[in-house]
């Protein structure tokens, strides 16, 4: 029987007997102060069908990245049970964020210096996956000093994140949508650094006509076009 190894806010992770992982996508949504925000850590409630939308969108984007040679942990999707089979990787426990416009936590940190919606040059930031400390921002020098990542791996993560964001952004633009920001997670399998976790409305902000789209709406607009 599969063994649950992670009970997350939006996904549960099970270890299968063959060593692969099964990710179960849940209908839970996160936010802060009662407002839905995919970048927040507080679970606000559930929206029916949201887990299935996240699974389908992750499948779509993982396949897109595979088409252009970017390695991920994705193996197969099972929409009938809201699950995905992936390779098991050693996670770096980081979120790598690529920002195309100033929004969300960037404004909360730097709102004195920048207005919401100001274009950013595919700016990349690193945050630690540490709910107790609010997923703090960490500098590249700190990552090296704490022996979390080497400078070479940091360069690879930045390049790959920008490449993935560019591919996703181009795909969205063809559908009349605008990528505001996206967060990716990475891990390592047998010395190869790959993209892991999910790529869905829970990991990006996408705008249409100056309005941020909810996860289910985003999925419908992308997969119906």
CSV table of C-alpha atoms in Angstrom, one decimal:
chain,number,residue,atom,x,y,z
A,1,UNK,CA,0.0,0.0,0.0
A,2,UNK,CA,1.3,3.5,-0.8
A,3,UNK,CA,2.5,5.4,2.3
A,4,UNK,CA,1.7,9.1,2.9
A,5,UNK,CA,5.0,11.0,3.4
A,6,UNK,CA,3.7,14.5,3.0
A,7,UNK,CA,0.3,16.0,3.9
A,8,UNK,CA,0.4,19.4,2.3
A,9,UNK,CA,-1.9,22.4,2.0
A,10,UNK,CA,-2.9,21.7,-1.6
A,11,UNK,CA,-1.4,18.2,-2.2
A,12,UNK,CA,-0.8,15.0,-0.4
A,13,UNK,CA,2.2,12.9,-1.4
A,14,UNK,CA,2.4,9.1,-1.3
A,15,UNK,CA,5.4,6.8,-1.7
A,16,UNK,CA,4.6,3.8,-3.9
A,17,UNK,CA,6.3,0.4,-3.6
A,18,UNK,CA,8.2,1.0,-6.9
A,19,UNK,CA,9.8,4.1,-5.4
A,20,UNK,CA,7.8,6.6,-7.4
A,21,UNK,CA,5.6,9.2,-5.9
A,22,UNK,CA,1.9,9.8,-6.3
A,23,UNK,CA,0.7,13.4,-5.8
A,24,UNK,CA,-3.0,13.8,-4.9
A,25,UNK,CA,-4.2,17.3,-5.8
A,26,UNK,CA,-6.8,18.7,-3.3
A,27,UNK,CA,-9.5,21.3,-3.7
A,28,UNK,CA,-8.1,23.5,-0.9
A,29,UNK,CA,-7.2,27.1,-1.6
A,30,UNK,CA,-4.7,29.4,0.2
A,31,UNK,CA,-4.7,33.0,0.9
A,32,UNK,CA,-4.3,35.8,3.5
A,33,UNK,CA,-6.8,38.0,5.3
A,34,UNK,CA,-9.7,36.2,3.6
A,35,UNK,CA,-8.4,36.8,0.1
A,36,UNK,CA,-7.3,33.9,-2.2
A,37,UNK,CA,-3.6,34.2,-2.9
A,38,UNK,CA,-1.6,31.2,-4.3
A,39,UNK,CA,1.6,32.6,-2.7
A,40,UNK,CA,0.1,32.5,0.8
A,41,UNK,CA,0.4,29.7,3.4
A,42,UNK,CA,-3.0,29.9,5.1
A,43,UNK,CA,-5.7,27.5,3.9
A,44,UNK,CA,-8.9,29.4,3.4
A,45,UNK,CA,-11.2,26.6,2.4
A,46,UNK,CA,-12.1,24.5,-0.7
A,47,UNK,CA,-13.4,25.1,-4.2
A,48,UNK,CA,-14.9,22.1,-5.9
A,49,UNK,CA,-12.9,21.0,-8.9
A,50,UNK,CA,-9.9,23.1,-8.1
A,51,UNK,CA,-7.6,20.1,-7.5
A,52,UNK,CA,-8.5,18.6,-10.8
A,53,UNK,CA,-7.8,21.9,-12.5
A,54,UNK,CA,-4.4,22.1,-10.9
A,55,UNK,CA,-3.6,18.6,-12.0
A,56,UNK,CA,-4.7,19.1,-15.6
A,57,UNK,CA,-2.8,22.4,-15.9
A,58,UNK,CA,0.4,20.9,-14.3
A,59,UNK,CA,0.2,18.1,-16.9
A,60,UNK,CA,-0.2,20.6,-19.7
A,61,UNK,CA,2.8,22.7,-18.6
A,62,UNK,CA,5.1,19.7,-17.8
A,63,UNK,CA,4.4,18.4,-21.3
A,64,UNK,CA,5.2,21.8,-22.7
A,65,UNK,CA,8.5,22.0,-20.9
A,66,UNK,CA,9.4,18.4,-22.0
A,67,UNK,CA,8.8,19.4,-25.6
A,68,UNK,CA,11.5,22.0,-25.3
A,69,UNK,CA,13.9,19.7,-23.4
A,70,UNK,CA,13.5,21.0,-19.8
A,71,UNK,CA,13.7,18.0,-17.4
A,72,UNK,CA,11.0,17.5,-14.8
A,73,UNK,CA,9.8,14.7,-12.5
A,74,UNK,CA,6.5,14.2,-14.3
A,75,UNK,CA,5.7,10.7,-15.5
A,76,UNK,CA,1.9,10.4,-16.0
A,77,UNK,CA,-1.4,11.9,-14.9
A,78,UNK,CA,-4.6,10.3,-13.7
A,79,UNK,CA,-7.4,12.9,-13.8
A,80,UNK,CA,-10.0,10.5,-12.7
A,81,UNK,CA,-8.5,10.5,-9.2
A,82,UNK,CA,-6.8,13.9,-9.2
A,83,UNK,CA,-3.3,12.3,-9.1
A,84,UNK,CA,0.0,12.4,-10.8
A,85,UNK,CA,2.9,9.9,-10.9
A,86,UNK,CA,6.3,11.5,-10.6
A,87,UNK,CA,9.9,10.5,-10.1
A,88,UNK,CA,11.2,10.9,-6.5
A,89,UNK,CA,13.8,13.6,-6.2
A,90,UNK,CA,15.8,15.1,-3.4
A,91,UNK,CA,14.1,18.5,-3.0
A,92,UNK,CA,16.2,21.7,-2.5
A,93,UNK,CA,13.3,23.0,-0.3
A,94,UNK,CA,13.4,26.3,-2.1
A,95,UNK,CA,11.0,28.2,-4.3
A,96,UNK,CA,12.5,30.0,-7.3
A,97,UNK,CA,10.3,32.9,-8.3
A,98,UNK,CA,10.4,34.7,-11.7
A,99,UNK,CA,8.6,38.0,-11.7
A,100,UNK,CA,7.5,39.8,-14.9
A,101,UNK,CA,5.6,42.5,-13.0
A,102,UNK,CA,5.6,43.8,-9.4
A,103,UNK,CA,2.8,42.1,-7.5
A,104,UNK,CA,2.0,40.4,-4.2
A,105,UNK,CA,4.8,39.9,-1.7
A,106,UNK,CA,7.1,42.0,-3.9
A,107,UNK,CA,4.9,45.0,-3.3
A,108,UNK,CA,4.6,44.2,0.4
A,109,UNK,CA,8.4,44.3,0.7
A,110,UNK,CA,9.2,47.1,-1.7
A,111,UNK,CA,6.0,49.1,-2.1
A,112,UNK,CA,7.8,52.3,-1.0
A,113,UNK,CA,10.0,52.0,-4.2
A,114,UNK,CA,7.8,50.4,-6.8
A,115,UNK,CA,4.1,50.5,-7.9
A,116,UNK,CA,2.0,47.5,-8.5
A,117,UNK,CA,2.2,46.3,-12.1
A,118,UNK,CA,5.6,47.9,-12.8
A,119,UNK,CA,7.5,45.7,-15.3
A,120,UNK,CA,10.4,43.7,-14.0
A,121,UNK,CA,13.1,42.1,-16.2
A,122,UNK,CA,12.3,38.5,-15.5
A,123,UNK,CA,13.6,39.1,-12.0
A,124,UNK,CA,14.5,35.9,-10.1
A,125,UNK,CA,14.2,35.5,-6.3
A,126,UNK,CA,14.8,32.6,-4.0
A,127,UNK,CA,12.7,31.8,-0.9
A,128,UNK,CA,13.1,29.0,1.7
A,129,UNK,CA,10.2,26.6,2.1
A,130,UNK,CA,9.7,27.3,5.8
A,131,UNK,CA,6.1,27.9,6.8
A,132,UNK,CA,7.1,28.7,10.4
A,133,UNK,CA,9.3,31.6,9.2
A,134,UNK,CA,7.0,32.7,6.5
A,135,UNK,CA,9.0,31.3,3.6
A,136,UNK,CA,11.7,34.0,3.9
A,137,UNK,CA,13.6,35.5,1.0
A,138,UNK,CA,17.3,34.4,0.9
A,139,UNK,CA,20.1,35.9,-1.1
A,140,UNK,CA,22.4,34.0,-3.5
A,141,UNK,CA,25.4,34.6,-1.2
A,142,UNK,CA,23.4,33.3,1.8
A,143,UNK,CA,22.5,30.1,-0.2
A,144,UNK,CA,26.3,29.6,-0.8
A,145,UNK,CA,27.4,30.5,2.8
A,146,UNK,CA,24.9,28.1,4.3
A,147,UNK,CA,25.9,25.4,1.8
A,148,UNK,CA,22.4,25.0,0.5
A,149,UNK,CA,23.4,25.4,-3.1
A,150,UNK,CA,26.6,25.9,-5.0
A,151,UNK,CA,27.1,29.0,-7.3
A,152,UNK,CA,27.0,26.7,-10.3
A,153,UNK,CA,23.6,25.2,-9.3
A,154,UNK,CA,22.3,28.7,-8.6
A,155,UNK,CA,23.2,29.8,-12.1
A,156,UNK,CA,21.5,26.7,-13.5
A,157,UNK,CA,18.3,27.4,-11.5
A,158,UNK,CA,18.1,31.0,-12.6
A,159,UNK,CA,18.7,30.1,-16.2
A,160,UNK,CA,16.2,27.2,-16.2
A,161,UNK,CA,13.6,29.3,-14.3
A,162,UNK,CA,13.8,32.1,-16.8
A,163,UNK,CA,13.7,29.6,-19.7
A,164,UNK,CA,10.6,27.9,-18.3
A,165,UNK,CA,8.9,31.2,-17.5
A,166,UNK,CA,9.6,32.4,-21.1
A,167,UNK,CA,8.1,29.3,-22.6
A,168,UNK,CA,5.0,29.5,-20.4
A,169,UNK,CA,4.7,33.2,-21.0
A,170,UNK,CA,4.7,32.7,-24.7
A,171,UNK,CA,2.1,30.0,-24.5
A,172,UNK,CA,-0.1,32.2,-22.4
A,173,UNK,CA,0.3,35.2,-24.7
A,174,UNK,CA,-1.1,33.2,-27.6
A,175,UNK,CA,-4.2,32.7,-25.6
A,176,UNK,CA,-4.6,36.3,-24.7
A,177,UNK,CA,-3.2,35.9,-21.1
A,178,UNK,CA,-0.4,37.6,-19.3
A,179,UNK,CA,2.0,36.0,-16.9
A,180,UNK,CA,2.7,38.2,-13.8
A,181,UNK,CA,4.9,35.8,-11.8
A,182,UNK,CA,5.6,32.1,-11.4
A,183,UNK,CA,7.3,30.0,-8.7
A,184,UNK,CA,9.1,26.8,-9.5
A,185,UNK,CA,10.6,24.1,-7.3
A,186,UNK,CA,13.7,22.0,-8.1
A,187,UNK,CA,15.2,18.8,-6.9
A,188,UNK,CA,17.9,16.3,-7.9
A,189,UNK,CA,17.9,12.8,-9.2
A,190,UNK,CA,21.2,11.0,-9.7
A,191,UNK,CA,23.0,14.3,-10.1
A,192,UNK,CA,20.5,15.8,-12.5
A,193,UNK,CA,18.7,18.9,-11.4
A,194,UNK,CA,15.0,18.9,-12.5
A,195,UNK,CA,11.8,20.8,-12.0
A,196,UNK,CA,9.5,19.2,-9.5
A,197,UNK,CA,6.2,19.8,-7.6
A,198,UNK,CA,3.5,21.4,-9.8
A,199,UNK,CA,3.0,24.2,-12.4
A,200,UNK,CA,-0.6,25.4,-12.0
A,201,UNK,CA,-2.7,28.2,-10.8
A,202,UNK,CA,-1.3,27.5,-7.4
A,203,UNK,CA,2.2,28.4,-8.6
A,204,UNK,CA,1.6,31.4,-10.9
A,205,UNK,CA,-0.4,34.6,-11.3
A,206,UNK,CA,-1.9,35.1,-14.7
A,207,UNK,CA,-3.9,38.2,-15.7
A,208,UNK,CA,-6.6,38.8,-18.3
A,209,UNK,CA,-7.9,42.3,-18.9
A,210,UNK,CA,-6.2,43.6,-15.7
A,211,UNK,CA,-7.8,40.8,-13.5
A,212,UNK,CA,-5.9,38.0,-11.8
A,213,UNK,CA,-7.5,34.6,-12.8
A,214,UNK,CA,-8.5,32.0,-10.3
A,215,UNK,CA,-7.0,28.5,-10.7
A,216,UNK,CA,-10.1,26.8,-12.2
A,217,UNK,CA,-10.8,29.8,-14.6
A,218,UNK,CA,-7.2,29.8,-15.7
A,219,UNK,CA,-7.3,26.0,-16.4
A,220,UNK,CA,-10.5,26.4,-18.5
A,221,UNK,CA,-9.1,29.3,-20.5
A,222,UNK,CA,-5.8,27.5,-21.3
A,223,UNK,CA,-7.2,24.0,-22.1
A,224,UNK,CA,-10.2,25.2,-24.1
A,225,UNK,CA,-8.0,27.2,-26.5
